Amino acid sequence: MAIRRHAGWYNGSPPRVILFDIDGTLIRAARRGEYRGLINQMLIDIFGTCGRIAEVDFGGRTDLAIYREALECEGITVDHIQSRLGDLEAAMVTILDKMSEDGAVFRLCAGVRELLDALAPDTRFITSLLTGNVERLAEAKLRHVDIWSYFASRGAFGSDAVERDHLPAIAAARVSEQIGLELRPERFVIVGDTPRDIACARHFGAKVVAVASGFHTIDQLAGFAPDAVLSSLNPTDDVIELLATI
């Protein structure tokens, strides 16, 4: 998918790349318990066991890291999990499709559509993704809530690396290649709802905006020293100003 050229690139004003997390930042699960139950069954179908998946904290982690922690107690290695990545992606998308037959599976977090609408024509920004979801599942989730079309730039996904800290560099390389301009880490802003979003931004040298739209409070997120912490992604004008000046 083509990325538009930005008018300010060659006069000292390179674009700012906004890398959005998905779960807890852009969307919230409407039927979280049902979804996790089906994930358990998926692991049993593919690997013969779901291991200790019920004990694993999903927040801010890549899908590969989640499944590694769940299954390593059964002697299943991350290499083996990665070798079945195609099966995992297909199964997760099938789960989402089946659940959607019975109603909404996800809902947008407050302010998301308005913010994406405002960012789309603004040539100061490129809007992309940095998520722990494997790529096909990320697309399916965002299509489910009709916002996939806002993300022309590919970003980075949980199918690209086991550790979230490795994703910003992958996203940066892809975006820089797509636009034909190498961008410094500080031109990237990661927007997420967990301490792991903050940590991966710091690991790379990006700016980070934490949003208390998931399971962490403003005070909890502030304790990890993001560049800014918000209660939600609205009012739109205030968030745009923050993203432009942070």
Short mmCIF file of N, CA and C in Angstrom, two decimals, residues 7-158:
data_model
loop_
_atom_site.label_atom_id
_atom_site.label_comp_id
_atom_site.label_asym_id
_atom_site.label_seq_id
_atom_site.Cartn_x
_atom_site.Cartn_y
_atom_site.Cartn_z
N ALA A 7 4.76 16.97 2.65
CA ALA A 7 5.25 18.23 2.10
C ALA A 7 6.47 18.75 2.82
N GLY A 8 6.62 18.46 4.10
CA GLY A 8 7.70 19.06 4.87
C GLY A 8 8.97 18.26 4.95
N TRP A 9 9.07 17.16 4.23
CA TRP A 9 10.22 16.28 4.39
C TRP A 9 11.55 16.96 4.12
N TYR A 10 11.62 17.77 3.09
CA TYR A 10 12.91 18.25 2.64
C TYR A 10 13.19 19.68 3.06
N ASN A 11 12.38 20.21 3.99
CA ASN A 11 12.67 21.54 4.51
C ASN A 11 12.97 21.48 6.01
N GLY A 12 13.43 20.32 6.46
CA GLY A 12 13.80 20.18 7.86
C GLY A 12 12.68 19.71 8.76
N SER A 13 11.55 19.30 8.20
CA SER A 13 10.41 18.87 9.01
C SER A 13 9.97 17.46 8.63
N PRO A 14 10.72 16.44 9.03
CA PRO A 14 10.32 15.07 8.71
C PRO A 14 9.03 14.72 9.45
N PRO A 15 8.27 13.77 8.94
CA PRO A 15 7.01 13.40 9.59
C PRO A 15 7.25 12.73 10.93
N ARG A 16 6.25 12.78 11.76
CA ARG A 16 6.26 12.07 13.03
C ARG A 16 5.41 10.82 12.87
N VAL A 17 5.96 9.68 13.26
CA VAL A 17 5.27 8.40 13.09
C VAL A 17 4.62 8.00 14.41
N ILE A 18 3.31 7.83 14.38
CA ILE A 18 2.55 7.44 15.57
C ILE A 18 2.30 5.94 15.50
N LEU A 19 2.88 5.21 16.43
CA LEU A 19 2.78 3.75 16.47
C LEU A 19 1.78 3.35 17.55
N PHE A 20 0.60 2.93 17.13
CA PHE A 20 -0.46 2.58 18.07
C PHE A 20 -0.41 1.11 18.46
N ASP A 21 -0.50 0.85 19.76
CA ASP A 21 -0.85 -0.47 20.26
C ASP A 21 -2.33 -0.72 19.90
N ILE A 22 -2.75 -1.96 19.94
CA ILE A 22 -4.15 -2.27 19.60
C ILE A 22 -4.99 -2.54 20.85
N ASP A 23 -4.74 -3.66 21.53
CA ASP A 23 -5.62 -4.07 22.63
C ASP A 23 -5.46 -3.17 23.84
N GLY A 24 -6.56 -2.58 24.27
CA GLY A 24 -6.54 -1.68 25.41
C GLY A 24 -6.25 -0.24 25.04
N THR A 25 -5.76 -0.01 23.83
CA THR A 25 -5.43 1.34 23.36
C THR A 25 -6.41 1.79 22.28
N LEU A 26 -6.55 0.98 21.23
CA LEU A 26 -7.52 1.28 20.18
C LEU A 26 -8.85 0.57 20.43
N ILE A 27 -8.79 -0.65 20.94
CA ILE A 27 -10.01 -1.44 21.14
C ILE A 27 -10.01 -2.11 22.50
N ARG A 28 -11.22 -2.47 22.96
CA ARG A 28 -11.40 -3.29 24.16
C ARG A 28 -12.24 -4.49 23.79
N ALA A 29 -11.96 -5.62 24.41
CA ALA A 29 -12.73 -6.84 24.15
C ALA A 29 -14.11 -6.72 24.79
N ALA A 30 -15.14 -7.04 24.01
CA ALA A 30 -16.50 -7.03 24.53
C ALA A 30 -16.83 -8.36 25.22
N ARG A 31 -16.14 -9.43 24.84
CA ARG A 31 -16.40 -10.77 25.40
C ARG A 31 -15.07 -11.45 25.68
N ARG A 32 -14.31 -10.86 26.62
CA ARG A 32 -12.94 -11.28 26.87
C ARG A 32 -12.84 -12.73 27.34
N GLY A 33 -13.72 -13.12 28.27
CA GLY A 33 -13.66 -14.47 28.81
C GLY A 33 -13.89 -15.53 27.75
N GLU A 34 -14.85 -15.28 26.86
CA GLU A 34 -15.14 -16.23 25.78
C GLU A 34 -13.95 -16.34 24.84
N TYR A 35 -13.33 -15.22 24.52
CA TYR A 35 -12.19 -15.21 23.61
C TYR A 35 -11.03 -16.03 24.19
N ARG A 36 -10.73 -15.80 25.47
CA ARG A 36 -9.62 -16.53 26.08
C ARG A 36 -9.90 -18.02 26.15
N GLY A 37 -11.15 -18.39 26.38
CA GLY A 37 -11.51 -19.80 26.40
C GLY A 37 -11.27 -20.47 25.06
N LEU A 38 -11.58 -19.76 23.98
CA LEU A 38 -11.37 -20.31 22.64
C LEU A 38 -9.88 -20.38 22.29
N ILE A 39 -9.10 -19.43 22.80
CA ILE A 39 -7.64 -19.49 22.61
C ILE A 39 -7.07 -20.74 23.30
N ASN A 40 -7.58 -21.04 24.49
CA ASN A 40 -7.14 -22.25 25.19
C ASN A 40 -7.37 -23.49 24.32
N GLN A 41 -8.56 -23.57 23.74
CA GLN A 41 -8.89 -24.73 22.91
C GLN A 41 -8.04 -24.77 21.65
N MET A 42 -7.74 -23.60 21.09
CA MET A 42 -6.89 -23.52 19.91
C MET A 42 -5.51 -24.13 20.19
N LEU A 43 -4.94 -23.80 21.34
CA LEU A 43 -3.62 -24.34 21.69
C LEU A 43 -3.68 -25.86 21.86
N ILE A 44 -4.75 -26.34 22.44
CA ILE A 44 -4.92 -27.79 22.58
C ILE A 44 -4.99 -28.45 21.20
N ASP A 45 -5.74 -27.83 20.30
CA ASP A 45 -5.90 -28.40 18.96
C ASP A 45 -4.57 -28.43 18.19
N ILE A 46 -3.74 -27.39 18.36
CA ILE A 46 -2.50 -27.29 17.58
C ILE A 46 -1.33 -28.00 18.26
N PHE A 47 -1.23 -27.85 19.60
CA PHE A 47 -0.06 -28.37 20.31
C PHE A 47 -0.37 -29.54 21.24
N GLY A 48 -1.66 -29.87 21.37
CA GLY A 48 -2.03 -30.97 22.25
C GLY A 48 -2.19 -30.58 23.70
N THR A 49 -1.95 -29.31 24.02
CA THR A 49 -2.07 -28.81 25.39
C THR A 49 -2.19 -27.29 25.35
N CYS A 50 -2.83 -26.74 26.37
CA CYS A 50 -2.82 -25.27 26.51
C CYS A 50 -1.86 -24.85 27.62
N GLY A 51 -1.13 -25.84 28.20
CA GLY A 51 -0.13 -25.52 29.21
C GLY A 51 -0.73 -24.72 30.36
N ARG A 52 -0.03 -23.65 30.73
CA ARG A 52 -0.49 -22.80 31.84
C ARG A 52 -1.01 -21.46 31.33
N ILE A 53 -1.72 -21.49 30.20
CA ILE A 53 -2.20 -20.26 29.59
C ILE A 53 -3.09 -19.46 30.54
N ALA A 54 -3.84 -20.15 31.40
CA ALA A 54 -4.74 -19.45 32.31
C ALA A 54 -3.99 -18.57 33.30
N GLU A 55 -2.70 -18.85 33.52
CA GLU A 55 -1.92 -18.08 34.49
C GLU A 55 -1.13 -16.94 33.85
N VAL A 56 -1.14 -16.86 32.53
CA VAL A 56 -0.27 -15.91 31.83
C VAL A 56 -0.92 -14.54 31.74
N ASP A 57 -0.15 -13.51 32.05
CA ASP A 57 -0.58 -12.12 31.88
C ASP A 57 -0.38 -11.72 30.43
N PHE A 58 -1.46 -11.40 29.73
CA PHE A 58 -1.38 -11.04 28.32
C PHE A 58 -0.92 -9.60 28.10
N GLY A 59 -1.06 -8.74 29.11
CA GLY A 59 -0.93 -7.30 28.93
C GLY A 59 0.40 -6.86 28.33
N GLY A 60 0.36 -6.25 27.13
CA GLY A 60 1.54 -5.68 26.52
C GLY A 60 2.53 -6.68 25.95
N ARG A 61 2.17 -7.95 25.90
CA ARG A 61 3.11 -8.97 25.44
C ARG A 61 2.77 -9.38 24.01
N THR A 62 3.77 -9.92 23.32
CA THR A 62 3.50 -10.45 21.99
C THR A 62 2.80 -11.80 22.12
N ASP A 63 2.04 -12.16 21.08
CA ASP A 63 1.40 -13.47 21.09
C ASP A 63 2.42 -14.58 21.25
N LEU A 64 3.58 -14.44 20.59
CA LEU A 64 4.60 -15.48 20.70
C LEU A 64 5.13 -15.60 22.13
N ALA A 65 5.29 -14.47 22.82
CA ALA A 65 5.76 -14.52 24.21
C ALA A 65 4.71 -15.15 25.12
N ILE A 66 3.45 -14.85 24.86
CA ILE A 66 2.36 -15.44 25.65
C ILE A 66 2.36 -16.96 25.49
N TYR A 67 2.45 -17.42 24.25
CA TYR A 67 2.38 -18.86 24.02
C TYR A 67 3.65 -19.55 24.49
N ARG A 68 4.79 -18.88 24.40
CA ARG A 68 6.03 -19.46 24.93
C ARG A 68 5.88 -19.70 26.43
N GLU A 69 5.42 -18.69 27.17
CA GLU A 69 5.29 -18.86 28.62
C GLU A 69 4.28 -19.94 28.98
N ALA A 70 3.21 -20.00 28.20
CA ALA A 70 2.17 -20.99 28.49
C ALA A 70 2.64 -22.42 28.23
N LEU A 71 3.46 -22.59 27.21
CA LEU A 71 3.75 -23.94 26.72
C LEU A 71 5.12 -24.48 27.09
N GLU A 72 6.02 -23.62 27.57
CA GLU A 72 7.38 -24.09 27.85
C GLU A 72 7.38 -25.16 28.95
N CYS A 73 6.40 -25.10 29.84
CA CYS A 73 6.32 -26.12 30.90
C CYS A 73 6.01 -27.50 30.33
N GLU A 74 5.51 -27.54 29.11
CA GLU A 74 5.22 -28.81 28.43
C GLU A 74 6.34 -29.21 27.47
N GLY A 75 7.47 -28.48 27.53
CA GLY A 75 8.60 -28.80 26.68
C GLY A 75 8.47 -28.31 25.25
N ILE A 76 7.54 -27.41 25.01
CA ILE A 76 7.33 -26.87 23.66
C ILE A 76 8.14 -25.60 23.52
N THR A 77 9.05 -25.57 22.58
CA THR A 77 9.98 -24.45 22.43
C THR A 77 9.37 -23.34 21.58
N VAL A 78 9.96 -22.15 21.70
CA VAL A 78 9.48 -21.03 20.90
C VAL A 78 9.73 -21.29 19.41
N ASP A 79 10.81 -22.02 19.09
CA ASP A 79 11.06 -22.36 17.68
C ASP A 79 9.92 -23.21 17.13
N HIS A 80 9.44 -24.15 17.94
CA HIS A 80 8.33 -24.99 17.49
C HIS A 80 7.06 -24.16 17.34
N ILE A 81 6.84 -23.24 18.28
CA ILE A 81 5.67 -22.37 18.18
C ILE A 81 5.74 -21.54 16.91
N GLN A 82 6.92 -20.98 16.61
CA GLN A 82 7.07 -20.17 15.40
C GLN A 82 6.87 -21.01 14.14
N SER A 83 7.23 -22.28 14.20
CA SER A 83 7.05 -23.15 13.03
C SER A 83 5.58 -23.40 12.73
N ARG A 84 4.72 -23.17 13.73
CA ARG A 84 3.28 -23.35 13.55
C ARG A 84 2.56 -22.00 13.47
N LEU A 85 3.31 -20.95 13.19
CA LEU A 85 2.73 -19.60 13.19
C LEU A 85 1.57 -19.48 12.21
N GLY A 86 1.73 -20.05 11.02
CA GLY A 86 0.65 -19.98 10.03
C GLY A 86 -0.64 -20.60 10.55
N ASP A 87 -0.50 -21.76 11.22
CA ASP A 87 -1.67 -22.42 11.80
C ASP A 87 -2.29 -21.57 12.91
N LEU A 88 -1.44 -20.97 13.74
CA LEU A 88 -1.93 -20.13 14.83
C LEU A 88 -2.69 -18.92 14.29
N GLU A 89 -2.10 -18.25 13.30
CA GLU A 89 -2.76 -17.07 12.73
C GLU A 89 -4.11 -17.43 12.13
N ALA A 90 -4.14 -18.51 11.36
CA ALA A 90 -5.40 -18.92 10.73
C ALA A 90 -6.45 -19.27 11.78
N ALA A 91 -6.03 -19.96 12.84
CA ALA A 91 -6.97 -20.37 13.88
C ALA A 91 -7.51 -19.16 14.65
N MET A 92 -6.64 -18.18 14.94
CA MET A 92 -7.09 -17.00 15.67
C MET A 92 -8.07 -16.18 14.86
N VAL A 93 -7.83 -16.06 13.57
CA VAL A 93 -8.76 -15.32 12.70
C VAL A 93 -10.09 -16.07 12.62
N THR A 94 -10.05 -17.39 12.55
CA THR A 94 -11.28 -18.18 12.53
C THR A 94 -12.08 -17.99 13.81
N ILE A 95 -11.39 -17.96 14.95
CA ILE A 95 -12.06 -17.72 16.23
C ILE A 95 -12.78 -16.38 16.20
N LEU A 96 -12.09 -15.36 15.74
CA LEU A 96 -12.68 -14.02 15.69
C LEU A 96 -13.89 -13.99 14.76
N ASP A 97 -13.77 -14.63 13.60
CA ASP A 97 -14.88 -14.67 12.65
C ASP A 97 -16.10 -15.38 13.25
N LYS A 98 -15.85 -16.49 13.94
CA LYS A 98 -16.96 -17.23 14.56
C LYS A 98 -17.63 -16.41 15.65
N MET A 99 -16.84 -15.76 16.48
CA MET A 99 -17.41 -14.95 17.55
C MET A 99 -18.22 -13.78 16.99
N SER A 100 -17.78 -13.21 15.89
CA SER A 100 -18.46 -12.04 15.33
C SER A 100 -19.85 -12.39 14.80
N GLU A 101 -20.10 -13.67 14.55
CA GLU A 101 -21.44 -14.09 14.11
C GLU A 101 -22.47 -13.88 15.20
N ASP A 102 -22.03 -13.81 16.46
CA ASP A 102 -22.94 -13.65 17.59
C ASP A 102 -22.92 -12.24 18.17
N GLY A 103 -22.36 -11.29 17.43
CA GLY A 103 -22.34 -9.91 17.90
C GLY A 103 -20.93 -9.37 18.00
N ALA A 104 -20.83 -8.13 18.45
CA ALA A 104 -19.55 -7.44 18.51
C ALA A 104 -18.58 -8.17 19.43
N VAL A 105 -17.35 -8.32 18.97
CA VAL A 105 -16.29 -8.95 19.76
C VAL A 105 -15.44 -7.87 20.43
N PHE A 106 -15.27 -6.75 19.74
CA PHE A 106 -14.47 -5.64 20.24
C PHE A 106 -15.24 -4.33 20.07
N ARG A 107 -14.86 -3.35 20.86
CA ARG A 107 -15.41 -2.01 20.71
C ARG A 107 -14.25 -1.03 20.74
N LEU A 108 -14.44 0.10 20.09
CA LEU A 108 -13.41 1.13 20.07
C LEU A 108 -13.28 1.79 21.43
N CYS A 109 -12.07 2.12 21.81
CA CYS A 109 -11.85 2.92 23.00
C CYS A 109 -12.25 4.37 22.72
N ALA A 110 -12.50 5.11 23.78
CA ALA A 110 -12.98 6.49 23.64
C ALA A 110 -12.01 7.34 22.84
N GLY A 111 -12.55 8.08 21.87
CA GLY A 111 -11.76 9.04 21.12
C GLY A 111 -11.00 8.49 19.94
N VAL A 112 -11.00 7.17 19.75
CA VAL A 112 -10.13 6.56 18.74
C VAL A 112 -10.51 6.97 17.32
N ARG A 113 -11.78 6.80 16.94
CA ARG A 113 -12.15 7.10 15.56
C ARG A 113 -11.95 8.58 15.25
N GLU A 114 -12.29 9.44 16.19
CA GLU A 114 -12.13 10.87 15.98
C GLU A 114 -10.66 11.24 15.80
N LEU A 115 -9.79 10.60 16.59
CA LEU A 115 -8.36 10.88 16.48
C LEU A 115 -7.82 10.39 15.14
N LEU A 116 -8.19 9.19 14.74
CA LEU A 116 -7.71 8.65 13.46
C LEU A 116 -8.23 9.48 12.29
N ASP A 117 -9.46 9.96 12.39
CA ASP A 117 -10.00 10.84 11.35
C ASP A 117 -9.19 12.12 11.23
N ALA A 118 -8.76 12.65 12.37
CA ALA A 118 -7.98 13.89 12.37
C ALA A 118 -6.55 13.68 11.89
N LEU A 119 -5.96 12.54 12.23
CA LEU A 119 -4.58 12.26 11.82
C LEU A 119 -4.47 11.97 10.33
N ALA A 120 -5.49 11.35 9.75
CA ALA A 120 -5.40 10.85 8.37
C ALA A 120 -4.99 11.91 7.36
N PRO A 121 -5.57 13.13 7.36
CA PRO A 121 -5.18 14.12 6.35
C PRO A 121 -4.02 15.01 6.78
N ASP A 122 -3.54 14.85 8.00
CA ASP A 122 -2.52 15.74 8.55
C ASP A 122 -1.13 15.25 8.13
N THR A 123 -0.48 16.00 7.24
CA THR A 123 0.79 15.55 6.67
C THR A 123 1.96 15.61 7.65
N ARG A 124 1.71 16.07 8.85
CA ARG A 124 2.77 16.04 9.87
C ARG A 124 2.98 14.63 10.42
N PHE A 125 2.01 13.74 10.17
CA PHE A 125 2.01 12.44 10.83
C PHE A 125 1.90 11.28 9.83
N ILE A 126 2.50 10.16 10.21
CA ILE A 126 2.22 8.85 9.61
C ILE A 126 1.64 7.99 10.73
N THR A 127 0.53 7.34 10.45
CA THR A 127 -0.14 6.52 11.44
C THR A 127 0.15 5.05 11.16
N SER A 128 0.69 4.35 12.17
CA SER A 128 1.06 2.95 11.98
C SER A 128 0.77 2.17 13.26
N LEU A 129 1.22 0.92 13.30
CA LEU A 129 0.90 0.02 14.40
C LEU A 129 2.16 -0.56 15.03
N LEU A 130 2.09 -0.77 16.34
CA LEU A 130 3.09 -1.56 17.05
C LEU A 130 2.31 -2.37 18.07
N THR A 131 2.13 -3.65 17.77
CA THR A 131 1.21 -4.48 18.55
C THR A 131 1.78 -5.86 18.79
N GLY A 132 1.38 -6.46 19.90
CA GLY A 132 1.77 -7.83 20.18
C GLY A 132 0.98 -8.86 19.41
N ASN A 133 -0.10 -8.43 18.75
CA ASN A 133 -0.89 -9.34 17.93
C ASN A 133 -0.09 -9.82 16.72
N VAL A 134 -0.24 -11.08 16.35
CA VAL A 134 0.29 -11.52 15.07
C VAL A 134 -0.43 -10.73 13.97
N GLU A 135 0.23 -10.60 12.82
CA GLU A 135 -0.24 -9.63 11.82
C GLU A 135 -1.65 -9.91 11.31
N ARG A 136 -1.94 -11.14 10.98
CA ARG A 136 -3.27 -11.44 10.44
C ARG A 136 -4.36 -11.18 11.46
N LEU A 137 -4.08 -11.43 12.74
CA LEU A 137 -5.08 -11.17 13.78
C LEU A 137 -5.25 -9.68 13.98
N ALA A 138 -4.15 -8.93 13.94
CA ALA A 138 -4.25 -7.47 14.06
C ALA A 138 -5.16 -6.90 12.99
N GLU A 139 -4.95 -7.35 11.76
CA GLU A 139 -5.80 -6.87 10.66
C GLU A 139 -7.25 -7.26 10.89
N ALA A 140 -7.49 -8.50 11.29
CA ALA A 140 -8.87 -8.96 11.50
C ALA A 140 -9.56 -8.16 12.60
N LYS A 141 -8.86 -7.89 13.69
CA LYS A 141 -9.45 -7.12 14.78
C LYS A 141 -9.82 -5.72 14.32
N LEU A 142 -8.92 -5.07 13.59
CA LEU A 142 -9.18 -3.69 13.19
C LEU A 142 -10.20 -3.61 12.07
N ARG A 143 -10.28 -4.62 11.23
CA ARG A 143 -11.36 -4.67 10.26
C ARG A 143 -12.71 -4.85 10.96
N HIS A 144 -12.71 -5.60 12.04
CA HIS A 144 -13.93 -5.85 12.80
C HIS A 144 -14.55 -4.55 13.31
N VAL A 145 -13.72 -3.58 13.66
CA VAL A 145 -14.23 -2.29 14.15
C VAL A 145 -14.07 -1.19 13.09
N ASP A 146 -13.74 -1.59 11.87
CA ASP A 146 -13.71 -0.70 10.70
C ASP A 146 -12.69 0.43 10.82
N ILE A 147 -11.47 0.11 11.29
CA ILE A 147 -10.43 1.13 11.31
C ILE A 147 -9.13 0.66 10.65
N TRP A 148 -9.12 -0.52 10.04
CA TRP A 148 -7.90 -1.02 9.40
C TRP A 148 -7.41 -0.08 8.31
N SER A 149 -8.32 0.57 7.60
CA SER A 149 -7.95 1.41 6.46
C SER A 149 -7.13 2.64 6.86
N TYR A 150 -7.11 2.98 8.14
CA TYR A 150 -6.32 4.13 8.59
C TYR A 150 -4.82 3.81 8.63
N PHE A 151 -4.46 2.55 8.54
CA PHE A 151 -3.07 2.15 8.78
C PHE A 151 -2.42 1.66 7.49
N ALA A 152 -2.06 2.61 6.63
CA ALA A 152 -1.41 2.27 5.36
C ALA A 152 0.02 1.82 5.57
N SER A 153 0.65 2.29 6.64
CA SER A 153 2.03 1.91 6.94
C SER A 153 2.02 0.65 7.80
N ARG A 154 2.89 -0.31 7.49
CA ARG A 154 2.77 -1.65 8.06
C ARG A 154 3.12 -1.74 9.55
N GLY A 155 4.14 -1.07 10.03
CA GLY A 155 4.51 -1.14 11.44
C GLY A 155 5.13 -2.47 11.83
N ALA A 156 4.83 -2.94 13.07
CA ALA A 156 5.41 -4.19 13.57
C ALA A 156 4.38 -4.94 14.38
N PHE A 157 4.51 -6.28 14.39
CA PHE A 157 3.49 -7.16 14.94
C PHE A 157 4.12 -8.26 15.79
N GLY A 158 3.26 -8.93 16.55
CA GLY A 158 3.73 -10.00 17.40
C GLY A 158 4.25 -11.21 16.66
#
